[in-house]
Short mmCIF file of C-alpha atoms and ligand atoms in Angstrom, two decimals:
data_model
loop_
_atom_site.label_atom_id
_atom_site.label_comp_id
_atom_site.label_asym_id
_atom_site.label_seq_id
_atom_site.Cartn_x
_atom_site.Cartn_y
_atom_site.Cartn_z
CA UNK A 1 111.00 -64.05 -185.51
CA UNK A 2 107.43 -65.31 -185.46
CA UNK A 3 104.92 -62.90 -183.82
CA UNK A 4 103.72 -64.01 -180.38
CA UNK A 5 100.40 -65.77 -180.25
CA UNK A 6 97.65 -63.85 -178.48
CA UNK A 7 95.94 -64.49 -175.20
CA UNK A 8 92.19 -65.45 -175.17
CA UNK A 9 90.35 -64.92 -171.94
CA UNK A 10 87.17 -66.75 -170.97
CA UNK A 11 85.47 -65.61 -167.82
CA UNK A 12 82.02 -66.28 -166.37
CA UNK A 13 80.14 -67.93 -163.54
CA UNK A 14 80.33 -71.51 -162.45
CA UNK A 15 78.80 -74.04 -164.77
CA UNK A 16 78.52 -71.75 -167.79
CA UNK A 17 80.63 -74.18 -169.82
CA UNK A 18 83.87 -72.36 -169.49
CA UNK A 19 86.08 -75.46 -168.95
CA UNK A 20 84.58 -77.39 -171.93
CA UNK A 21 84.81 -74.38 -174.21
CA UNK A 22 88.28 -73.32 -173.11
CA UNK A 23 89.67 -76.82 -173.62
CA UNK A 24 88.07 -76.99 -177.07
CA UNK A 25 89.36 -73.53 -177.99
CA UNK A 26 92.92 -74.36 -176.78
CA UNK A 27 92.82 -77.59 -178.80
CA UNK A 28 91.62 -75.77 -181.97
CA UNK A 29 94.11 -72.95 -181.65
CA UNK A 30 97.03 -75.22 -180.45
CA UNK A 31 97.22 -72.93 -177.41
CA UNK A 32 97.86 -73.87 -173.75
CA UNK A 33 94.75 -74.19 -171.60
CA UNK A 34 95.11 -72.32 -168.27
CA UNK A 35 92.52 -73.45 -165.75
CA UNK A 36 92.80 -70.74 -163.04
CA UNK A 37 89.85 -72.17 -161.00
CA UNK A 38 91.92 -75.30 -160.47
CA UNK A 39 94.66 -73.07 -158.98
CA UNK A 40 92.28 -71.52 -156.44
CA UNK A 41 90.92 -74.96 -155.60
CA UNK A 42 94.34 -76.37 -154.98
CA UNK A 43 95.25 -73.44 -152.73
CA UNK A 44 91.93 -73.99 -150.95
CA UNK A 45 92.92 -77.63 -150.34
CA UNK A 46 96.30 -76.64 -148.94
CA UNK A 47 94.67 -74.12 -146.67
CA UNK A 48 92.21 -76.65 -145.40
CA UNK A 49 94.72 -79.40 -144.90
CA UNK A 50 96.93 -77.11 -142.80
CA UNK A 51 93.94 -75.62 -140.99
CA UNK A 52 95.14 -72.12 -141.91
CA UNK A 53 93.10 -69.23 -140.46
CA UNK A 54 92.79 -66.80 -143.40
CA UNK A 55 92.89 -63.97 -140.91
CA UNK A 56 96.37 -65.04 -139.82
CA UNK A 57 98.41 -63.39 -142.60
CA UNK A 58 101.75 -64.79 -141.42
CA UNK A 59 100.43 -68.38 -141.44
CA UNK A 60 98.74 -67.93 -144.78
CA UNK A 61 101.81 -66.36 -146.29
CA UNK A 62 103.96 -69.27 -144.98
CA UNK A 63 101.51 -71.76 -146.53
CA UNK A 64 101.40 -69.90 -149.88
CA UNK A 65 105.26 -69.62 -150.07
CA UNK A 66 105.50 -73.48 -149.53
CA UNK A 67 103.02 -74.23 -152.33
CA UNK A 68 104.34 -75.62 -155.57
CA UNK A 69 101.63 -75.94 -158.24
CA UNK A 70 101.86 -77.83 -161.52
CA UNK A 71 99.13 -77.96 -164.15
CA UNK A 72 99.58 -80.74 -166.69
CA UNK A 73 97.26 -80.76 -169.71
CA UNK A 74 95.51 -84.05 -170.29
CA UNK A 75 93.94 -84.79 -173.66
CA UNK A 76 91.00 -86.89 -172.37
CA UNK A 77 90.16 -85.30 -169.07
CA UNK A 78 90.48 -82.11 -167.02
CA UNK A 79 93.93 -80.74 -166.52
CA UNK A 80 95.86 -82.81 -163.95
CA UNK A 81 96.80 -80.62 -160.94
CA UNK A 82 99.78 -81.42 -158.68
CA UNK A 83 100.16 -79.74 -155.35
CA UNK A 84 103.69 -80.14 -154.07
CA UNK A 85 104.12 -83.24 -156.29
CA UNK A 86 100.82 -84.93 -155.25
CA UNK A 87 98.08 -85.42 -157.83
CA UNK A 88 95.13 -83.65 -156.28
CA UNK A 89 93.02 -83.51 -159.48
CA UNK A 90 90.12 -85.53 -158.04
CA UNK A 91 90.34 -84.06 -154.56
CA UNK A 92 89.88 -80.45 -155.77
CA UNK A 93 86.93 -81.13 -158.04
CA UNK A 94 84.14 -81.59 -155.48
CA UNK A 95 81.32 -79.21 -154.71
CA UNK A 96 82.70 -78.74 -151.21
CA UNK A 97 86.10 -77.72 -152.55
CA UNK A 98 84.42 -75.32 -154.94
CA UNK A 99 83.01 -73.43 -151.93
CA UNK A 100 86.40 -73.43 -150.19
CA UNK A 101 88.07 -72.19 -153.37
CA UNK A 102 85.53 -69.32 -153.58
CA UNK A 103 86.24 -68.43 -149.88
CA UNK A 104 90.10 -68.38 -150.25
CA UNK A 105 89.75 -66.54 -153.57
CA UNK A 106 88.54 -63.40 -151.79
CA UNK A 107 91.86 -63.13 -149.94
CA UNK A 108 94.34 -60.52 -151.23
CA UNK A 109 97.43 -62.67 -150.47
CA UNK A 110 95.99 -65.63 -152.36
CA UNK A 111 95.02 -63.46 -155.29
CA UNK A 112 98.37 -61.74 -155.45
CA UNK A 113 100.19 -65.09 -155.52
CA UNK A 114 97.98 -66.69 -158.16
CA UNK A 115 97.81 -63.56 -160.37
CA UNK A 116 101.59 -63.46 -160.46
CA UNK A 117 101.78 -67.21 -161.33
CA UNK A 118 99.08 -66.84 -164.04
CA UNK A 119 100.86 -63.84 -165.70
CA UNK A 120 104.15 -65.85 -165.68
CA UNK A 121 102.39 -68.74 -167.43
CA UNK A 122 100.88 -66.28 -170.03
CA UNK A 123 103.94 -64.16 -170.61
CA UNK A 124 104.54 -65.45 -174.07
CA UNK A 125 100.90 -65.56 -175.16
CA UNK A 126 99.38 -68.56 -176.82
CA UNK A 127 97.02 -69.37 -173.97
CA UNK A 128 93.29 -69.72 -173.33
CA UNK A 129 92.90 -68.47 -169.83
CA UNK A 130 89.71 -69.45 -168.01
CA UNK A 131 88.44 -67.94 -164.73
CA UNK A 132 86.63 -64.98 -163.18
CA UNK A 133 89.07 -62.09 -163.65
CA UNK A 134 91.16 -63.03 -166.65
CA UNK A 135 89.93 -60.28 -168.85
CA UNK A 136 89.49 -57.70 -166.09
CA UNK A 137 92.64 -58.03 -163.94
CA UNK A 138 95.10 -60.71 -164.93
CA UNK A 139 95.32 -60.10 -168.74
CA UNK A 140 93.66 -56.72 -169.25
CA UNK A 141 95.48 -56.24 -172.57
CA UNK A 142 94.31 -59.54 -174.06
CA UNK A 143 92.96 -58.96 -177.63
CA UNK A 144 90.17 -61.58 -177.34
CA UNK A 145 87.92 -61.55 -174.32
CA UNK A 146 84.81 -63.61 -173.82
CA UNK A 147 82.33 -63.72 -170.98
CA UNK A 148 80.33 -66.94 -170.98
CA UNK A 149 76.99 -66.99 -169.23
CA UNK A 150 73.95 -69.28 -168.90
CA UNK A 151 70.86 -69.32 -166.70
CA UNK A 152 71.35 -70.64 -163.18
CA UNK A 153 68.96 -73.58 -163.88
CA UNK A 154 70.92 -74.62 -166.94
CA UNK A 155 74.21 -74.27 -165.20
CA UNK A 156 72.95 -76.44 -162.26
CA UNK A 157 71.67 -79.04 -164.72
CA UNK A 158 75.09 -79.23 -166.53
CA UNK A 159 77.04 -79.42 -163.20
CA UNK A 160 74.83 -82.34 -161.97
CA UNK A 161 75.38 -84.19 -165.27
CA UNK A 162 79.13 -83.52 -165.02
CA UNK A 163 79.32 -84.83 -161.45
CA UNK A 164 77.18 -87.90 -162.23
CA UNK A 165 79.44 -88.73 -165.19
CA UNK A 166 82.36 -88.80 -162.80
CA UNK A 167 80.47 -91.14 -160.50
CA UNK A 168 79.83 -88.46 -157.87
CA UNK A 169 76.44 -87.84 -156.22
CA UNK A 170 74.58 -84.78 -157.35
CA UNK A 171 71.45 -83.27 -155.85
CA UNK A 172 69.95 -80.70 -158.31
CA UNK A 173 68.53 -78.33 -155.67
CA UNK A 174 71.69 -78.41 -153.55
CA UNK A 175 73.92 -77.69 -156.59
CA UNK A 176 71.61 -74.85 -157.72
CA UNK A 177 71.78 -73.29 -154.25
CA UNK A 178 75.56 -73.60 -154.16
CA UNK A 179 75.92 -72.04 -157.65
CA UNK A 180 73.72 -69.10 -156.70
CA UNK A 181 75.63 -68.52 -153.45
CA UNK A 182 79.07 -68.95 -155.10
CA UNK A 183 78.27 -66.55 -157.87
CA UNK A 184 76.86 -63.99 -155.41
CA UNK A 185 80.13 -64.20 -153.30
CA UNK A 186 82.34 -64.21 -156.42
CA UNK A 187 80.70 -61.20 -157.89
CA UNK A 188 80.28 -59.09 -154.75
CA UNK A 189 83.77 -59.42 -153.38
CA UNK A 190 85.98 -56.30 -153.33
CA UNK A 191 88.95 -57.82 -155.11
CA UNK A 192 88.72 -58.95 -158.77
CA UNK A 193 85.04 -59.62 -158.66
CA UNK A 194 83.30 -61.76 -161.31
CA UNK A 195 82.12 -59.36 -164.04
CA UNK A 196 82.57 -59.00 -167.78
CA UNK A 197 85.49 -56.78 -168.89
CA UNK A 198 84.23 -53.66 -170.58
CA UNK A 199 85.58 -54.99 -173.90
CA UNK A 200 84.41 -58.59 -173.47
CA UNK A 201 82.10 -60.31 -175.89
CA UNK A 202 79.23 -61.67 -173.78
CA UNK A 203 77.79 -65.01 -174.87
CA UNK A 204 74.69 -66.60 -173.29
CA UNK A 205 75.19 -70.37 -173.82
CA UNK A 206 71.93 -71.48 -172.27
CA UNK A 207 70.54 -72.68 -175.58
CA UNK A 208 73.87 -73.31 -177.42
CA UNK A 209 75.83 -76.47 -177.64
CA UNK A 210 79.65 -76.29 -177.11
CA UNK A 211 80.39 -76.58 -180.87
CA UNK A 212 78.23 -73.60 -181.59
CA UNK A 213 79.94 -71.45 -178.90
CA UNK A 214 83.48 -72.45 -180.15
CA UNK A 215 82.49 -71.74 -183.78
CA UNK A 216 81.20 -68.29 -182.74
CA UNK A 217 84.38 -67.49 -180.79
CA UNK A 218 86.63 -68.65 -183.67
CA UNK A 219 84.63 -66.54 -186.12
CA UNK A 220 84.98 -63.55 -183.88
CA UNK A 221 88.75 -64.13 -183.90
CA UNK A 222 88.85 -64.44 -187.67
CA UNK A 223 89.96 -68.09 -187.28
CA UNK A 224 86.98 -69.75 -188.89
O1 DC B 301 86.11 -72.20 -162.00
P1 DC B 301 86.06 -72.96 -160.66
O2 DC B 301 84.63 -73.31 -160.29
O3 DC B 301 86.95 -74.09 -160.71
O4 DC B 301 86.57 -71.88 -159.56
C1 DC B 301 86.50 -72.15 -158.16
C2 DC B 301 86.48 -70.82 -157.43
O5 DC B 301 87.73 -70.15 -157.65
C3 DC B 301 85.38 -69.83 -157.90
O6 DC B 301 84.20 -69.98 -157.16
C4 DC B 301 86.04 -68.47 -157.70
C5 DC B 301 87.49 -68.74 -157.71
N1 DC B 301 88.19 -68.22 -158.85
C6 DC B 301 88.55 -66.91 -158.83
O7 DC B 301 88.28 -66.21 -157.89
N2 DC B 301 89.22 -66.33 -159.88
C7 DC B 301 89.60 -67.11 -160.94
N3 DC B 301 90.29 -66.56 -161.98
C8 DC B 301 89.19 -68.45 -160.99
C9 DC B 301 88.43 -68.98 -159.91
#
């Protein structure tokens, strides 16, 4: 029987290039790309739509139990995300939904549900898992862990460019303020905070293009 393929984890703050790099790595390795931020965003959307008070555990649990999430890889674009059969890919990728996702992601019930789903998706290996706690909490035994960082200014610049390419409005200062606040909240929360795993390779991509980052990662894995 062929040996199982490994799990590669890529964590880091928003706008560090995780999605671009993770997609490229998954394509090079012929692995599945797991976008866990999209999962938190979709849960955030469901919670908003049903006006769930996060302090009301029973209501939140009911909402989470009713959620069916599907992530379908798309060669040309981000992963397409379906929430109970509805394509919510565009709806979840707005700066406002990023803030909502960050808020719901601090909730223990939400984390428990999504951690379980993510581990089920990764149970046979062969995935590139992108998020905040992939190397620290969800897949602590993964053999290849990367933590991708970049300066806040560079991350805000990239995020603006990304939004403008999608035809969305982007104000640099507003995006920078949101990035700084979201990273603060994500890294200071009690549960699965954003931080590099002790055995992660930390890469500052501020002055690197995506190809250089991918080449570095593949070399580290002995695949280049
Ligand atoms: O990667 P992203 O910007 O799509 O993630 C949206 C939010 O979801 C992020 O601010 C924090 C949360 N998140 C998390 O807590 N854990 C993950 N593994 C992925 C995302």
